[in-house]
Coordinates of C-alpha atoms in Angstrom, one line a residue:
Chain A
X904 CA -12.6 34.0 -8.1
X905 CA -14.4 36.5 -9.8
X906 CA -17.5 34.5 -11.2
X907 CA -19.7 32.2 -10.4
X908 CA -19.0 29.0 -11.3
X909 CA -22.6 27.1 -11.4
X910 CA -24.7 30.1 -12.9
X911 CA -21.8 32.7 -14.3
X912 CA -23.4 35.4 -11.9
X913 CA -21.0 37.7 -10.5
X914 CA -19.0 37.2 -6.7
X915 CA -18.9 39.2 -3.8
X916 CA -16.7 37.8 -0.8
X917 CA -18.6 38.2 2.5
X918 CA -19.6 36.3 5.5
X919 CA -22.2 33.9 4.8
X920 CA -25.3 33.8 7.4
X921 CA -24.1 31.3 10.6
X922 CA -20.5 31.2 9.2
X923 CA -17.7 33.1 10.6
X924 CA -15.3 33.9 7.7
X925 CA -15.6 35.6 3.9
X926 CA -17.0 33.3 1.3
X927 CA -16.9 33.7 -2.2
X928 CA -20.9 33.7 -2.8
X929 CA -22.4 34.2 -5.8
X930 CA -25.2 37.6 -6.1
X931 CA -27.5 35.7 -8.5
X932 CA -28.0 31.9 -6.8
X933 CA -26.1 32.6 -3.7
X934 CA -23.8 29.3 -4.3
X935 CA -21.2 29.4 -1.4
X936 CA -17.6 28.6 -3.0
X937 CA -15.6 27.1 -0.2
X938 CA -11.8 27.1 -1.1
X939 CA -9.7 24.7 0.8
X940 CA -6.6 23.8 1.3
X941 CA -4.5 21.6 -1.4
X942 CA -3.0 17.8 -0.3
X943 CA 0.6 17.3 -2.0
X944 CA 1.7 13.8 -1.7
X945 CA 5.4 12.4 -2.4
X946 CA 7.7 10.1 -1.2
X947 CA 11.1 9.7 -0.4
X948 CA 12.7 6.1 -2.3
X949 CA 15.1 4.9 -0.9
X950 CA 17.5 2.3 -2.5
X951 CA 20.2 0.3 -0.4
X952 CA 22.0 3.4 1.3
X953 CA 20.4 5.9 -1.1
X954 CA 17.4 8.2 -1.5
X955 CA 16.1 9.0 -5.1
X956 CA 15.7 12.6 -5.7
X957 CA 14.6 14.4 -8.7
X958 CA 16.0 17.7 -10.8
X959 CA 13.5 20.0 -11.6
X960 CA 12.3 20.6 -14.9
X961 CA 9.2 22.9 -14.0
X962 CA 8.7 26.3 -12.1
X963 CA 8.8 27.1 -9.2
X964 CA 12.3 26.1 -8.2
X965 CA 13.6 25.2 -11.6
X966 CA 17.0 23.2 -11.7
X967 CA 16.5 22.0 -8.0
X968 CA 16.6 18.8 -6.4
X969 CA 13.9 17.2 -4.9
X970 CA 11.2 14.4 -3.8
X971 CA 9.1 13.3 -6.6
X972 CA 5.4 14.6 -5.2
X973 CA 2.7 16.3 -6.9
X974 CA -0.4 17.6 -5.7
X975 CA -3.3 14.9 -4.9
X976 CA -5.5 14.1 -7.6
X977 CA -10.0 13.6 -6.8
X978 CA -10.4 9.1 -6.4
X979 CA -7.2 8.7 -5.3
X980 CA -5.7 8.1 -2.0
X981 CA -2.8 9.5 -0.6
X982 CA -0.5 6.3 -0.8
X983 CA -1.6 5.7 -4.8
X984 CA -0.9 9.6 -5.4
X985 CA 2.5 9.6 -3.9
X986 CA 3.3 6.1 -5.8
X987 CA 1.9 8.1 -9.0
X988 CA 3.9 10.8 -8.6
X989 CA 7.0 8.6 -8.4
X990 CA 5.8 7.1 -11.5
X991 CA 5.3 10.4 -13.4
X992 CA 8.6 12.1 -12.1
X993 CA 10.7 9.6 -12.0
X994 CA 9.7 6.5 -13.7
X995 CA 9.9 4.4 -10.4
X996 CA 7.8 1.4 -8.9
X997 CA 7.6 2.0 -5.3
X998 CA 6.6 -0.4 -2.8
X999 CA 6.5 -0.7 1.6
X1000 CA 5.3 2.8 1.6
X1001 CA 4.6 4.2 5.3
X1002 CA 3.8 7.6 6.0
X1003 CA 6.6 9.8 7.2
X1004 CA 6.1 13.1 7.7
X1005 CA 3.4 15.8 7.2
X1006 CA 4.3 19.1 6.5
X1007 CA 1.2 22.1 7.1
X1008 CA 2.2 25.0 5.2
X1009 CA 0.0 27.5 6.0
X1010 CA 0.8 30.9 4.4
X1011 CA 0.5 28.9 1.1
X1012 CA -2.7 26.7 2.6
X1013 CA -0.6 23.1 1.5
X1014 CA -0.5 20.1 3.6
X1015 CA 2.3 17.8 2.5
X1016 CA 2.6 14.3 2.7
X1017 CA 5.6 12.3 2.5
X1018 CA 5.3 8.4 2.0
X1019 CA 8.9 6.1 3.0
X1020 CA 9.1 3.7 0.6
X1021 CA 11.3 1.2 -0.8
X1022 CA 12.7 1.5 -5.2
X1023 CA 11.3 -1.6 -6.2
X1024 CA 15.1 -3.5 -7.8
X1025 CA 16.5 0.2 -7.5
X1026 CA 15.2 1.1 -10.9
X1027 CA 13.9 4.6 -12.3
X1028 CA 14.2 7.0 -15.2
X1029 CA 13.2 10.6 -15.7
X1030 CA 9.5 11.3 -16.1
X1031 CA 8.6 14.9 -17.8
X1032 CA 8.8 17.1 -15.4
X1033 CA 12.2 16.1 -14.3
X1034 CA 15.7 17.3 -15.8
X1035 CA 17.3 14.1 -14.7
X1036 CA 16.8 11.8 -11.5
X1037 CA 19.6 9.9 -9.8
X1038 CA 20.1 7.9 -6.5
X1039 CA 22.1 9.7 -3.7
X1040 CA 23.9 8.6 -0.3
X1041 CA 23.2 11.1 2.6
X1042 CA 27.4 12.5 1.8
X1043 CA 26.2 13.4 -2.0
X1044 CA 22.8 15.1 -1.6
X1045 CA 23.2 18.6 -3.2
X1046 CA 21.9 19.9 0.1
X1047 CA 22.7 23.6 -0.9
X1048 CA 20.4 22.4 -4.2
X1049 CA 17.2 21.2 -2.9
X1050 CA 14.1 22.6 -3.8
X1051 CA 12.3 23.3 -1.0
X1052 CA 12.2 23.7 2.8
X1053 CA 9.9 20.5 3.3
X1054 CA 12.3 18.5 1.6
X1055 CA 15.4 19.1 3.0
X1056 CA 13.6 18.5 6.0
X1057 CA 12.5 15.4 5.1
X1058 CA 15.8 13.9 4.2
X1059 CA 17.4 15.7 7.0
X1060 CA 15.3 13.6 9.3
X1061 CA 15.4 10.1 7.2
X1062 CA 18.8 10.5 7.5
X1063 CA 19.1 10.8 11.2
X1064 CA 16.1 8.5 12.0
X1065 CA 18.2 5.5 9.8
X1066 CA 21.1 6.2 12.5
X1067 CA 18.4 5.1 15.1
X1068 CA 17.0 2.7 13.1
X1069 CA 13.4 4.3 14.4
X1070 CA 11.0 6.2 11.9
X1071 CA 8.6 8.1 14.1
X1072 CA 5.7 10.0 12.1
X1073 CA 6.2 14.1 12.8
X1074 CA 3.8 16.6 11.7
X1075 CA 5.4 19.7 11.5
X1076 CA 4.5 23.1 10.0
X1077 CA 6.1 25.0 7.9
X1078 CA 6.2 28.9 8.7
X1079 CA 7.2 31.8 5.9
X1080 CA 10.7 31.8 5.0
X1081 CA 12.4 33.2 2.3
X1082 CA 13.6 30.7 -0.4
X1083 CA 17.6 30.8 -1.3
X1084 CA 18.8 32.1 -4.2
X1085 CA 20.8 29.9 -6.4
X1086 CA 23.8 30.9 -8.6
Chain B
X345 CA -18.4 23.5 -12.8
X346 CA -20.2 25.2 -15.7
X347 CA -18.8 28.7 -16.2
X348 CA -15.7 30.0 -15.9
X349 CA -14.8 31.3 -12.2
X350 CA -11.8 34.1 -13.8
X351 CA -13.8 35.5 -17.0
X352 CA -17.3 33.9 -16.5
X353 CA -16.9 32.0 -19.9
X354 CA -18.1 28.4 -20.7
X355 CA -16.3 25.4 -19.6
X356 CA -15.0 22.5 -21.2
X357 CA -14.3 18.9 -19.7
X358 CA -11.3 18.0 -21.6
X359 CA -7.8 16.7 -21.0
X360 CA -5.6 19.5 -21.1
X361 CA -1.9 18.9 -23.3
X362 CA 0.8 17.4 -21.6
X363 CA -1.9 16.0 -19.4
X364 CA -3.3 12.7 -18.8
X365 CA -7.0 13.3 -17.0
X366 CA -10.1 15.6 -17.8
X367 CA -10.0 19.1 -16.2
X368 CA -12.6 21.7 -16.5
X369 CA -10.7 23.9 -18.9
X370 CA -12.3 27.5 -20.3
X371 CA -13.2 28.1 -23.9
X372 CA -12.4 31.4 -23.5
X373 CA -9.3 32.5 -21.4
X374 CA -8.5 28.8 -21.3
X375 CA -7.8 28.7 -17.8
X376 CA -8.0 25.2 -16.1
X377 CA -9.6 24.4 -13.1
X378 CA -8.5 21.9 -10.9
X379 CA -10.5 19.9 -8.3
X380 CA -8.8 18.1 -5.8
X381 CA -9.4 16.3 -2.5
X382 CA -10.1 18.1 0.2
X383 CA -9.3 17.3 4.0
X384 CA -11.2 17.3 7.1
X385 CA -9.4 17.5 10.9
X386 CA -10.7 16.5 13.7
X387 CA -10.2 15.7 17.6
X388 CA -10.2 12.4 19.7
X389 CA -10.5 14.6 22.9
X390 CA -9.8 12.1 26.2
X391 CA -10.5 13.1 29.6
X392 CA -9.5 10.0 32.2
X393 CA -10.9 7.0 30.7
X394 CA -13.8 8.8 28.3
X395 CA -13.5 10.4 25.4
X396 CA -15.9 13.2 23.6
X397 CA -18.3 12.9 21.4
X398 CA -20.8 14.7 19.7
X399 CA -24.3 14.5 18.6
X400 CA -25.1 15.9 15.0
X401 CA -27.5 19.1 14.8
X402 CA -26.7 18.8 10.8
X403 CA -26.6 17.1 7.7
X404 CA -25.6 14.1 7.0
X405 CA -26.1 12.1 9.7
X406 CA -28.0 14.5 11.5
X407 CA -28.6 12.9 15.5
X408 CA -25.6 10.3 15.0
X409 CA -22.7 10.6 17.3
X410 CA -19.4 12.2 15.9
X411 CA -15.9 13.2 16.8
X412 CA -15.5 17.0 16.5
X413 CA -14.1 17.2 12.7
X414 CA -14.5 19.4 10.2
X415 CA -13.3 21.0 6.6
X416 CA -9.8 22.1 6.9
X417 CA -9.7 26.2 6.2
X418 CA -7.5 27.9 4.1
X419 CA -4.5 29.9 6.2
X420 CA -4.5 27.0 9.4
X421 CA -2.0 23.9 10.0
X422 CA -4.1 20.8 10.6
X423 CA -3.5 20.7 14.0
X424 CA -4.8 24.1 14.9
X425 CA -7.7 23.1 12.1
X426 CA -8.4 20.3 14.4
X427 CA -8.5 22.2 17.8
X428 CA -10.7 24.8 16.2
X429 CA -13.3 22.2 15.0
X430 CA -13.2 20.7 18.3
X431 CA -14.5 24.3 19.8
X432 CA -16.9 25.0 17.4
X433 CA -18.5 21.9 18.5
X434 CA -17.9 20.9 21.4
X435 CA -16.7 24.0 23.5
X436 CA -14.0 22.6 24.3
X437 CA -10.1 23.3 24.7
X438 CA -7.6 20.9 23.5
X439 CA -3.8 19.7 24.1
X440 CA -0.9 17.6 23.7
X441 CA -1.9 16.7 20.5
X442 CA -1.0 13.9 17.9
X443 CA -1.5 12.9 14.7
X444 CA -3.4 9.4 15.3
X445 CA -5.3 8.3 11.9
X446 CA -5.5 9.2 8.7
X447 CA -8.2 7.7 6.5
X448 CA -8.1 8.4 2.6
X449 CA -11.6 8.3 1.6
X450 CA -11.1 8.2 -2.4
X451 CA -14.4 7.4 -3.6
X452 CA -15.4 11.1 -2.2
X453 CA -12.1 12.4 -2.8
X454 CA -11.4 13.4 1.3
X455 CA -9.0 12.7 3.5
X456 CA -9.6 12.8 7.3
X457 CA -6.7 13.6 9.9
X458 CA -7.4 12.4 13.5
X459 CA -6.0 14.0 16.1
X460 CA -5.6 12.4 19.5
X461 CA -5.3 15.0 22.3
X462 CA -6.0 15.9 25.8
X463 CA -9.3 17.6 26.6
X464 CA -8.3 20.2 28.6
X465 CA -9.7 20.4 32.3
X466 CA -12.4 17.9 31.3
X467 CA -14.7 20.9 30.2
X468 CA -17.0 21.3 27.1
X469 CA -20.4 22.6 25.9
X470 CA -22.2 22.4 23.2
X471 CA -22.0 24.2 19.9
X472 CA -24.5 25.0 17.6
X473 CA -23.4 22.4 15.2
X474 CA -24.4 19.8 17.8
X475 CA -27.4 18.6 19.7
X476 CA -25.7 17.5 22.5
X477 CA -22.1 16.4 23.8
X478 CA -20.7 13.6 26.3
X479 CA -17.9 12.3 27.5
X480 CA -18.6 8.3 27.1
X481 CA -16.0 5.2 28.3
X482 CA -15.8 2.7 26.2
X483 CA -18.8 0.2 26.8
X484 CA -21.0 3.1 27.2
X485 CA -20.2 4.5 23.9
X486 CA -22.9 4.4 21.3
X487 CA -21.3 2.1 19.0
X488 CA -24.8 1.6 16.8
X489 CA -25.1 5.6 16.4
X490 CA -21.8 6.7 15.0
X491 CA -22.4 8.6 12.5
X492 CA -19.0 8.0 9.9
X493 CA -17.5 4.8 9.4
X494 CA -14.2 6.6 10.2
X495 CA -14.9 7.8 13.2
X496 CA -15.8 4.1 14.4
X497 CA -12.7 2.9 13.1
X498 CA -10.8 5.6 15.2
X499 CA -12.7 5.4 18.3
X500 CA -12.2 1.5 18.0
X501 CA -8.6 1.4 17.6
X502 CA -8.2 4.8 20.2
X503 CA -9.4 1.9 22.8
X504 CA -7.3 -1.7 21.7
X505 CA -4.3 0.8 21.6
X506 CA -4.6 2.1 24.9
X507 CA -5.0 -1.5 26.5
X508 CA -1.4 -1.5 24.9
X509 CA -0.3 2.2 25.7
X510 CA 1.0 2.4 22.2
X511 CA -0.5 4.5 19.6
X512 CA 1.1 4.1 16.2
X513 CA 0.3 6.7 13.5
X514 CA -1.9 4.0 10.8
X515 CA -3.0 5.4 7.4
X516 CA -5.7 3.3 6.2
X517 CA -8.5 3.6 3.2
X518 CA -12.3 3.6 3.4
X519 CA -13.6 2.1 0.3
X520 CA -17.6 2.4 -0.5
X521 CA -19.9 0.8 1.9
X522 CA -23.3 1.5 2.5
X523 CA -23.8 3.4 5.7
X524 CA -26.9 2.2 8.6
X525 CA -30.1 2.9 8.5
X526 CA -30.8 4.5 12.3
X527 CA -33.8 2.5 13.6

């Protein structure tokens, strides 16, 4: 941030009076810009004894495999913008959505949140932002393939908890790792 | 938004290609800027058969009664975004905590993240975002001064649930209603 966004006036980042961290606060009309973390809702589909997982078509993490989710849009909650998402990426109608599991990523300021959910008649396509979508068993997920650490983690656990037949809600957090390298 | 925050250029409310929803978009470097929801974490702090509330010193709802909460910052999890609230408020230490309720709140494009949790060694104080702080069982709590409809759908279920000693994780959605007058 380098401007001010209400009056065009130029920033300086400093600690506003009665606060306790540097704002970015505009020098003309002293506008506090808070910046907050983002909300990134998905979900994981799942279809008989399969999950639905989707190839990348978009940086970061082109040509890996993952849960459709997208960031949260404003006037929406986060069930309808993980059920979006599933729409956009993968062209599927989800339904019997329960949360699963939140993921804090902090070093990136993300909070993830991933809906279980049932394919509605195990039907999808491949949305825009996907290279192609298809439905896996837990034996045929590209595990060495998947995009990123919150969702391998995510199906790890589905996977496991389906064993049990018991689908606790974890928050976990997600601490600074280096991505693989595919290739 | 009205000026650019990158190069201090005008804005633009327009939907950006390959998009499908308004975004403030700059006439002159054409950067978009995107809004989204942002999250605030609190604490249901319990000490033996109480829990800990807090009496407003601010805007909106000043002199209501409150569960420690606040905006989520930028570098935390939501947990340690919760506990933090909780001392800036309260005074107070937290532990053993657990994701209890989440309430999308669409129609202001928030969602809160409840976090139920031990308060540790019974202590607290007061911070200078409140007027005053109590521990409060259940018939003594202030049901008529709560200050957020979320928080009285928390503290509400925090109390059914523990007649049952089972505390499932709910999502649920507050849709617009408008709040009470205090007398």
């Amino acid at each position: 941030m380098k401007f001010c966004s209400e009056c065009g006036g130029s920033i300086e980042l400093r600690i506003p009076k009665g606060d306790d961290r540097d704002r970015y606060i505009c020098d003309d009309c002293d506008h506090i810009h808070y910046i907050n973390p983002r909300v990134i809702v998905g979900c994981l589909p799942v279809y008989e004894d399969k999950v639905l997982l989707c190839k990348r078509a978009i940086e970061p993490r082109y040509g890996f495999w993952t849960l459709p989710a997208g960031f949260m849009e404003n006037g929406e909650t986060t069930e309808e913008g993980a059920a979006r998402e599933t729409w956009e990426e993968a062209r599927a109608r989800v339904s019997n959505m329960h949360l699963y599991r939140v993921f804090d990523v902090p070093y990136i300021s993300q909070v993830y949140m991933f809906y279980r959910c049932a394919l509605d008649e195990g039907l999808f396509g491949v949305g825009p932002e996907s290279l192609e979508t298809a439905l896996y068993t837990e034996q045929d997920v590209p595990w060495e393939e998947i995009a990123f650490p919150v969702v391998r983690e995510t199906l790890k656990a589905y996977f496991d908890d389906r064993r049990r037949d018991n689908y606790p809600v974890v928050v976990d957090a997600i601490r600074y790792r280096k991505p693989p390298q595919k290739n």
